[in-house]
PDB file of C-alpha atoms and ligand atoms in Angstrom:
ATOM      1  CA  UNK A   2       0.182   0.117   0.191  1.00  0.00           C
ATOM      2  CA  UNK A   3       1.249   3.530  -1.394  1.00  0.00           C
ATOM      3  CA  UNK A   4       1.906   6.198   1.174  1.00  0.00           C
ATOM      4  CA  UNK A   5      -1.116   7.839  -0.007  1.00  0.00           C
ATOM      5  CA  UNK A   6      -3.135   5.030   0.783  1.00  0.00           C
ATOM      6  CA  UNK A   7      -2.295   5.113   4.178  1.00  0.00           C
ATOM      7  CA  UNK A   8      -2.834   8.453   5.091  1.00  0.00           C
ATOM      8  CA  UNK A   9      -6.477   7.932   3.569  1.00  0.00           C
ATOM      9  CA  UNK A  10      -6.657   4.866   5.667  1.00  0.00           C
ATOM     10  CA  UNK A  11      -5.733   6.280   9.226  1.00  0.00           C
ATOM     11  CA  UNK A  12      -7.248  10.055   8.245  1.00  0.00           C
ATOM     12  CA  UNK A  13     -10.926   8.982   7.060  1.00  0.00           C
ATOM     13  CA  UNK A  14     -13.623   7.802   8.829  1.00  0.00           C
ATOM     14  CA  UNK A  15     -16.163   8.451  11.736  1.00  0.00           C
ATOM     15  CA  UNK A  16     -14.084   9.010  15.301  1.00  0.00           C
ATOM     16  CA  UNK A  17     -15.742   5.230  15.877  1.00  0.00           C
ATOM     17  CA  UNK A  18     -14.026   3.540  12.901  1.00  0.00           C
ATOM     18  CA  UNK A  19     -10.780   5.633  13.542  1.00  0.00           C
ATOM     19  CA  UNK A  20     -10.738   4.625  17.491  1.00  0.00           C
ATOM     20  CA  UNK A  21     -11.513   0.783  15.910  1.00  0.00           C
ATOM     21  CA  UNK A  22      -8.293   1.247  13.278  1.00  0.00           C
ATOM     22  CA  UNK A  23      -6.083   2.704  16.353  1.00  0.00           C
ATOM     23  CA  UNK A  24      -7.196  -0.275  18.925  1.00  0.00           C
ATOM     24  CA  UNK A  25      -6.310  -2.968  16.105  1.00  0.00           C
ATOM     25  CA  UNK A  26      -3.084  -0.755  15.020  1.00  0.00           C
ATOM     26  CA  UNK A  27      -2.309  -1.017  18.413  1.00  0.00           C
ATOM     27  CA  UNK A  28      -2.476  -4.995  18.961  1.00  0.00           C
ATOM     28  CA  UNK A  29      -0.933  -5.762  15.501  1.00  0.00           C
ATOM     29  CA  UNK A  30       2.160  -3.567  16.490  1.00  0.00           C
ATOM     30  CA  UNK A  31       2.731  -5.236  19.893  1.00  0.00           C
ATOM     31  CA  UNK A  32       1.865  -8.390  18.323  1.00  0.00           C
ATOM     32  CA  UNK A  33       4.528  -7.840  15.683  1.00  0.00           C
ATOM     33  CA  UNK A  34       7.476  -6.330  18.037  1.00  0.00           C
ATOM     34  CA  UNK A  35       7.034  -3.236  16.530  1.00  0.00           C
ATOM     35  CA  UNK A  36       7.576  -1.094  19.341  1.00  0.00           C
ATOM     36  CA  UNK A  37      10.835  -0.773  20.171  1.00  0.00           C
ATOM     37  CA  UNK A  38      12.992   1.127  22.384  1.00  0.00           C
ATOM     38  CA  UNK A  39      13.450   4.006  19.810  1.00  0.00           C
ATOM     39  CA  UNK A  40       9.504   4.220  19.912  1.00  0.00           C
ATOM     40  CA  UNK A  41       8.876   3.554  23.176  1.00  0.00           C
ATOM     41  CA  UNK A  42      11.585   5.914  24.293  1.00  0.00           C
ATOM     42  CA  UNK A  43       9.450   9.229  22.472  1.00  0.00           C
ATOM     43  CA  UNK A  44       6.323   8.055  24.031  1.00  0.00           C
ATOM     44  CA  UNK A  45       7.726   8.455  27.541  1.00  0.00           C
ATOM     45  CA  UNK A  46       9.307  11.851  26.688  1.00  0.00           C
ATOM     46  CA  UNK A  47       5.737  12.402  25.374  1.00  0.00           C
ATOM     47  CA  UNK A  48       4.694  11.540  28.557  1.00  0.00           C
ATOM     48  CA  UNK A  49       6.733  14.261  30.242  1.00  0.00           C
ATOM     49  CA  UNK A  50       5.652  16.772  27.720  1.00  0.00           C
ATOM     50  CA  UNK A  51       1.939  16.033  28.341  1.00  0.00           C
ATOM     51  CA  UNK A  52       2.373  16.731  32.099  1.00  0.00           C
ATOM     52  CA  UNK A  53       4.003  19.654  31.892  1.00  0.00           C
ATOM     53  CA  UNK A  54       1.060  21.154  29.495  1.00  0.00           C
ATOM     54  CA  UNK A  55      -1.406  19.701  32.179  1.00  0.00           C
ATOM     55  CA  UNK A  56       0.628  21.603  34.859  1.00  0.00           C
ATOM     56  CA  UNK A  57       0.507  25.064  32.816  1.00  0.00           C
ATOM     57  CA  UNK A  58      -3.043  24.485  32.051  1.00  0.00           C
ATOM     58  CA  UNK A  59      -3.326  24.124  35.797  1.00  0.00           C
ATOM     59  CA  UNK A  60      -1.814  27.161  36.835  1.00  0.00           C
ATOM     60  CA  UNK A  61      -3.753  29.022  34.627  1.00  0.00           C
ATOM     61  CA  UNK A  62      -7.203  27.360  36.013  1.00  0.00           C
ATOM     62  CA  UNK A  63      -7.833  26.305  32.649  1.00  0.00           C
ATOM     63  CA  UNK A  64     -10.418  23.203  33.432  1.00  0.00           C
ATOM     64  CA  UNK A  65     -12.529  25.909  36.122  1.00  0.00           C
ATOM     65  CA  UNK A  66     -12.791  28.455  32.699  1.00  0.00           C
ATOM     66  CA  UNK A  67     -13.797  26.070  30.684  1.00  0.00           C
ATOM     67  CA  UNK A  68     -16.264  24.181  33.157  1.00  0.00           C
ATOM     68  CA  UNK A  69     -17.745  27.391  33.698  1.00  0.00           C
ATOM     69  CA  UNK A  70     -17.852  27.758  30.210  1.00  0.00           C
ATOM     70  CA  UNK A  71     -19.411  24.193  29.087  1.00  0.00           C
ATOM     71  CA  UNK A  72     -22.246  25.076  32.135  1.00  0.00           C
ATOM     72  CA  UNK A  73     -23.294  28.009  30.298  1.00  0.00           C
ATOM     73  CA  UNK A  74     -26.063  27.668  27.610  1.00  0.00           C
ATOM     74  CA  UNK A  75     -24.945  26.692  24.295  1.00  0.00           C
ATOM     75  CA  UNK A  76     -21.943  24.948  26.105  1.00  0.00           C
ATOM     76  CA  UNK A  77     -18.131  25.166  25.517  1.00  0.00           C
ATOM     77  CA  UNK A  78     -16.358  24.702  22.530  1.00  0.00           C
ATOM     78  CA  UNK A  79     -15.601  20.651  22.710  1.00  0.00           C
ATOM     79  CA  UNK A  80     -18.699  20.189  20.734  1.00  0.00           C
ATOM     80  CA  UNK A  81     -19.821  16.607  18.534  1.00  0.00           C
ATOM     81  CA  UNK A  82     -18.066  17.929  15.495  1.00  0.00           C
ATOM     82  CA  UNK A  83     -14.691  18.348  16.848  1.00  0.00           C
ATOM     83  CA  UNK A  84     -13.878  15.026  17.417  1.00  0.00           C
ATOM     84  CA  UNK A  85     -13.697  14.945  13.628  1.00  0.00           C
ATOM     85  CA  UNK A  86     -10.191  16.473  14.514  1.00  0.00           C
ATOM     86  CA  UNK A  87      -8.849  13.230  15.838  1.00  0.00           C
ATOM     87  CA  UNK A  88      -7.383  10.523  13.517  1.00  0.00           C
ATOM     88  CA  UNK A  89      -6.252   6.597  14.084  1.00  0.00           C
ATOM     89  CA  UNK A  90      -2.480   7.669  14.900  1.00  0.00           C
ATOM     90  CA  UNK A  91      -3.128  10.654  17.002  1.00  0.00           C
ATOM     91  CA  UNK A  92      -5.735   7.860  18.782  1.00  0.00           C
ATOM     92  CA  UNK A  93      -2.697   5.110  18.820  1.00  0.00           C
ATOM     93  CA  UNK A  94      -0.271   7.318  20.389  1.00  0.00           C
ATOM     94  CA  UNK A  95      -2.562   8.292  23.244  1.00  0.00           C
ATOM     95  CA  UNK A  96      -3.431   4.382  23.875  1.00  0.00           C
ATOM     96  CA  UNK A  97       0.487   4.050  23.804  1.00  0.00           C
ATOM     97  CA  UNK A  98       0.172   6.390  27.023  1.00  0.00           C
ATOM     98  CA  UNK A  99      -2.205   4.169  28.594  1.00  0.00           C
ATOM     99  CA  UNK A 100      -5.124   6.056  28.477  1.00  0.00           C
ATOM    100  CA  UNK A 101      -8.319   4.898  28.399  1.00  0.00           C
ATOM    101  CA  UNK A 102     -10.262   6.074  25.359  1.00  0.00           C
ATOM    102  CA  UNK A 103     -13.781   5.228  25.214  1.00  0.00           C
ATOM    103  CA  UNK A 104     -16.683   7.558  23.178  1.00  0.00           C
ATOM    104  CA  UNK A 105     -18.897   9.464  25.405  1.00  0.00           C
ATOM    105  CA  UNK A 106     -22.633   7.368  26.250  1.00  0.00           C
ATOM    106  CA  UNK A 107     -24.878   8.374  25.482  1.00  0.00           C
ATOM    107  CA  UNK A 108     -24.012  10.109  22.152  1.00  0.00           C
ATOM    108  CA  UNK A 109     -24.834  14.400  22.475  1.00  0.00           C
ATOM    109  CA  UNK A 110     -24.078  17.669  21.600  1.00  0.00           C
ATOM    110  CA  UNK A 111     -20.284  17.502  23.185  1.00  0.00           C
ATOM    111  CA  UNK A 112     -17.326  15.943  21.409  1.00  0.00           C
ATOM    112  CA  UNK A 113     -17.136  11.751  21.949  1.00  0.00           C
ATOM    113  CA  UNK A 114     -14.247  12.313  23.563  1.00  0.00           C
ATOM    114  CA  UNK A 115     -14.864  14.671  26.004  1.00  0.00           C
ATOM    115  CA  UNK A 116     -14.834  12.614  29.777  1.00  0.00           C
ATOM    116  CA  UNK A 117     -16.218  13.774  33.181  1.00  0.00           C
ATOM    117  CA  UNK A 118     -12.548  14.803  33.614  1.00  0.00           C
ATOM    118  CA  UNK A 119     -12.332  17.169  30.807  1.00  0.00           C
ATOM    119  CA  UNK A 120     -10.313  15.609  27.304  1.00  0.00           C
ATOM    120  CA  UNK A 121      -9.586  11.849  27.565  1.00  0.00           C
ATOM    121  CA  UNK A 122      -6.672  12.171  25.518  1.00  0.00           C
ATOM    122  CA  UNK A 123      -3.233  13.806  26.899  1.00  0.00           C
ATOM    123  CA  UNK A 124      -2.020  14.140  23.523  1.00  0.00           C
ATOM    124  CA  UNK A 125      -5.052  15.932  21.739  1.00  0.00           C
ATOM    125  CA  UNK A 126      -5.878  16.091  17.854  1.00  0.00           C
ATOM    126  CA  UNK A 127      -3.374  19.539  16.675  1.00  0.00           C
ATOM    127  CA  UNK A 128      -6.496  21.650  16.246  1.00  0.00           C
ATOM    128  CA  UNK A 129      -7.834  21.674  20.019  1.00  0.00           C
ATOM    129  CA  UNK A 130      -3.778  21.333  21.048  1.00  0.00           C
ATOM    130  CA  UNK A 131      -3.429  24.840  19.440  1.00  0.00           C
ATOM    131  CA  UNK A 132      -6.573  26.265  19.798  1.00  0.00           C
ATOM    132  CA  UNK A 133      -6.680  29.229  22.369  1.00  0.00           C
ATOM    133  CA  UNK A 134     -10.128  31.558  22.461  1.00  0.00           C
ATOM    134  CA  UNK A 135     -10.685  34.540  23.546  1.00  0.00           C
ATOM    135  CA  UNK A 136     -11.244  33.521  26.853  1.00  0.00           C
ATOM    136  CA  UNK A 137      -8.085  32.743  27.628  1.00  0.00           C
ATOM    137  CA  UNK A 138      -6.280  34.727  25.567  1.00  0.00           C
ATOM    138  CA  UNK A 139      -7.651  37.421  27.443  1.00  0.00           C
ATOM    139  CA  UNK A 140      -7.300  35.793  31.084  1.00  0.00           C
ATOM    140  CA  UNK A 141      -3.439  36.018  31.146  1.00  0.00           C
ATOM    141  CA  UNK A 142      -0.519  38.125  30.464  1.00  0.00           C
ATOM    142  CA  UNK A 143       2.024  37.830  27.895  1.00  0.00           C
ATOM    143  CA  UNK A 144       4.141  36.148  29.754  1.00  0.00           C
ATOM    144  CA  UNK A 145       1.954  33.265  30.507  1.00  0.00           C
ATOM    145  CA  UNK A 146       0.730  32.840  27.404  1.00  0.00           C
ATOM    146  CA  UNK A 147       3.991  32.055  26.131  1.00  0.00           C
ATOM    147  CA  UNK A 148       4.671  29.579  28.625  1.00  0.00           C
ATOM    148  CA  UNK A 149       1.416  27.430  27.397  1.00  0.00           C
ATOM    149  CA  UNK A 150       2.666  27.880  23.924  1.00  0.00           C
ATOM    150  CA  UNK A 151       5.765  26.534  24.344  1.00  0.00           C
ATOM    151  CA  UNK A 152       4.167  23.856  26.537  1.00  0.00           C
ATOM    152  CA  UNK A 153       1.920  23.120  23.336  1.00  0.00           C
ATOM    153  CA  UNK A 154       4.742  23.093  21.098  1.00  0.00           C
ATOM    154  CA  UNK A 155       6.942  20.470  22.518  1.00  0.00           C
ATOM    155  CA  UNK A 156       4.089  18.427  22.924  1.00  0.00           C
ATOM    156  CA  UNK A 157       3.122  19.065  19.077  1.00  0.00           C
ATOM    157  CA  UNK A 158       6.852  18.503  17.991  1.00  0.00           C
ATOM    158  CA  UNK A 159       6.659  15.452  20.028  1.00  0.00           C
ATOM    159  CA  UNK A 160       3.480  13.977  18.574  1.00  0.00           C
ATOM    160  CA  UNK A 161       4.846  14.793  14.747  1.00  0.00           C
ATOM    161  CA  UNK A 162       7.883  13.091  15.413  1.00  0.00           C
ATOM    162  CA  UNK A 163       6.058   9.927  17.213  1.00  0.00           C
ATOM    163  CA  UNK A 164       3.591   9.695  13.914  1.00  0.00           C
ATOM    164  CA  UNK A 165       6.376   9.410  11.508  1.00  0.00           C
ATOM    165  CA  UNK A 166       8.005   6.687  13.864  1.00  0.00           C
ATOM    166  CA  UNK A 167       4.837   4.623  13.624  1.00  0.00           C
ATOM    167  CA  UNK A 168       4.245   5.696   9.754  1.00  0.00           C
ATOM    168  CA  UNK A 169       7.403   3.878   9.463  1.00  0.00           C
ATOM    169  CA  UNK A 170       6.611   1.113  11.337  1.00  0.00           C
ATOM    170  CA  UNK A 171       2.803   0.490  10.392  1.00  0.00           C
ATOM    171  CA  UNK A 172       3.671   0.379   6.938  1.00  0.00           C
ATOM    172  CA  UNK A 173       5.714  -3.058   7.611  1.00  0.00           C
ATOM    173  CA  UNK A 174       2.254  -4.330   8.008  1.00  0.00           C
ATOM    174  CA  UNK A 175      -0.212  -5.701   5.502  1.00  0.00           C
ATOM    175  CA  UNK A 176      -3.771  -3.896   5.156  1.00  0.00           C
TER     176      UNK A 176
HETATM  177  S1  SF4 B  23     -11.273  26.802  25.368  1.00  0.00           S
HETATM  178 FE1  SF4 B  23     -12.408  28.543  25.700  1.00  0.00          FE
HETATM  179  S2  SF4 B  23     -14.393  28.553  24.428  1.00  0.00           S
HETATM  180 FE2  SF4 B  23     -13.395  26.169  25.061  1.00  0.00          FE
HETATM  181  S3  SF4 B  23     -14.480  25.649  26.591  1.00  0.00           S
HETATM  182 FE3  SF4 B  23     -12.548  26.784  27.491  1.00  0.00          FE
HETATM  183  S4  SF4 B  23     -13.132  28.402  27.517  1.00  0.00           S
HETATM  184 FE4  SF4 B  23     -15.106  28.177  26.546  1.00  0.00          FE
HETATM  185  S1  SF4 B  24      -9.914  18.748  23.144  1.00  0.00           S
HETATM  186 FE1  SF4 B  24     -10.481  16.848  23.897  1.00  0.00          FE
HETATM  187  S2  SF4 B  24     -12.840  16.678  24.041  1.00  0.00           S
HETATM  188 FE2  SF4 B  24     -12.157  18.805  23.545  1.00  0.00          FE
HETATM  189  S3  SF4 B  24     -12.424  18.712  20.945  1.00  0.00           S
HETATM  190 FE3  SF4 B  24     -10.383  18.038  21.915  1.00  0.00          FE
HETATM  191  S4  SF4 B  24     -10.661  15.909  21.442  1.00  0.00           S
HETATM  192 FE4  SF4 B  24     -12.868  16.460  22.063  1.00  0.00          FE
END
């Protein structure tokens, strides 16, 4: 299968398709011994990057800000349509981080990956990772926003590197 078809396979479909594909990929990579020390090491570094970002978000009280927003009429920005920003490799990375990814039941107007304590992904889709709404932008000074941007950029660059490592390994599997 060529690279274009691989991209189609990992990026197309609804969130349930992508989640099922990522679970299948995780099992197959593990079974074939393709989660090697290089990949496992980058996943551990990503875990630290994600923790640094979560700490920065907590320091800025973003959880409380978003909960307040979500409780207002119209809700927050994690709507059902946003779940389409996920892809199989990004979900796979979260499974490798040990995250328990389940779809929200019953389905409603919220993103299906929004759990009771917030987003289920330590490593979020790129769009979600980069999104800073006006409430966030207006509620923090420039230095604090720069720190948030730096933490997000570290997660994003590590995620991108891991996606390319995964792509190399996934292409060894037959589909
Ligand atoms: S990111 Fe902004 S718009 Fe989205 S829920 Fe949080 S405060 Fe509200
Ligand atoms: S941050 Fe998480 S819960 Fe919110 S839209 Fe993105 S994937 Fe869904």
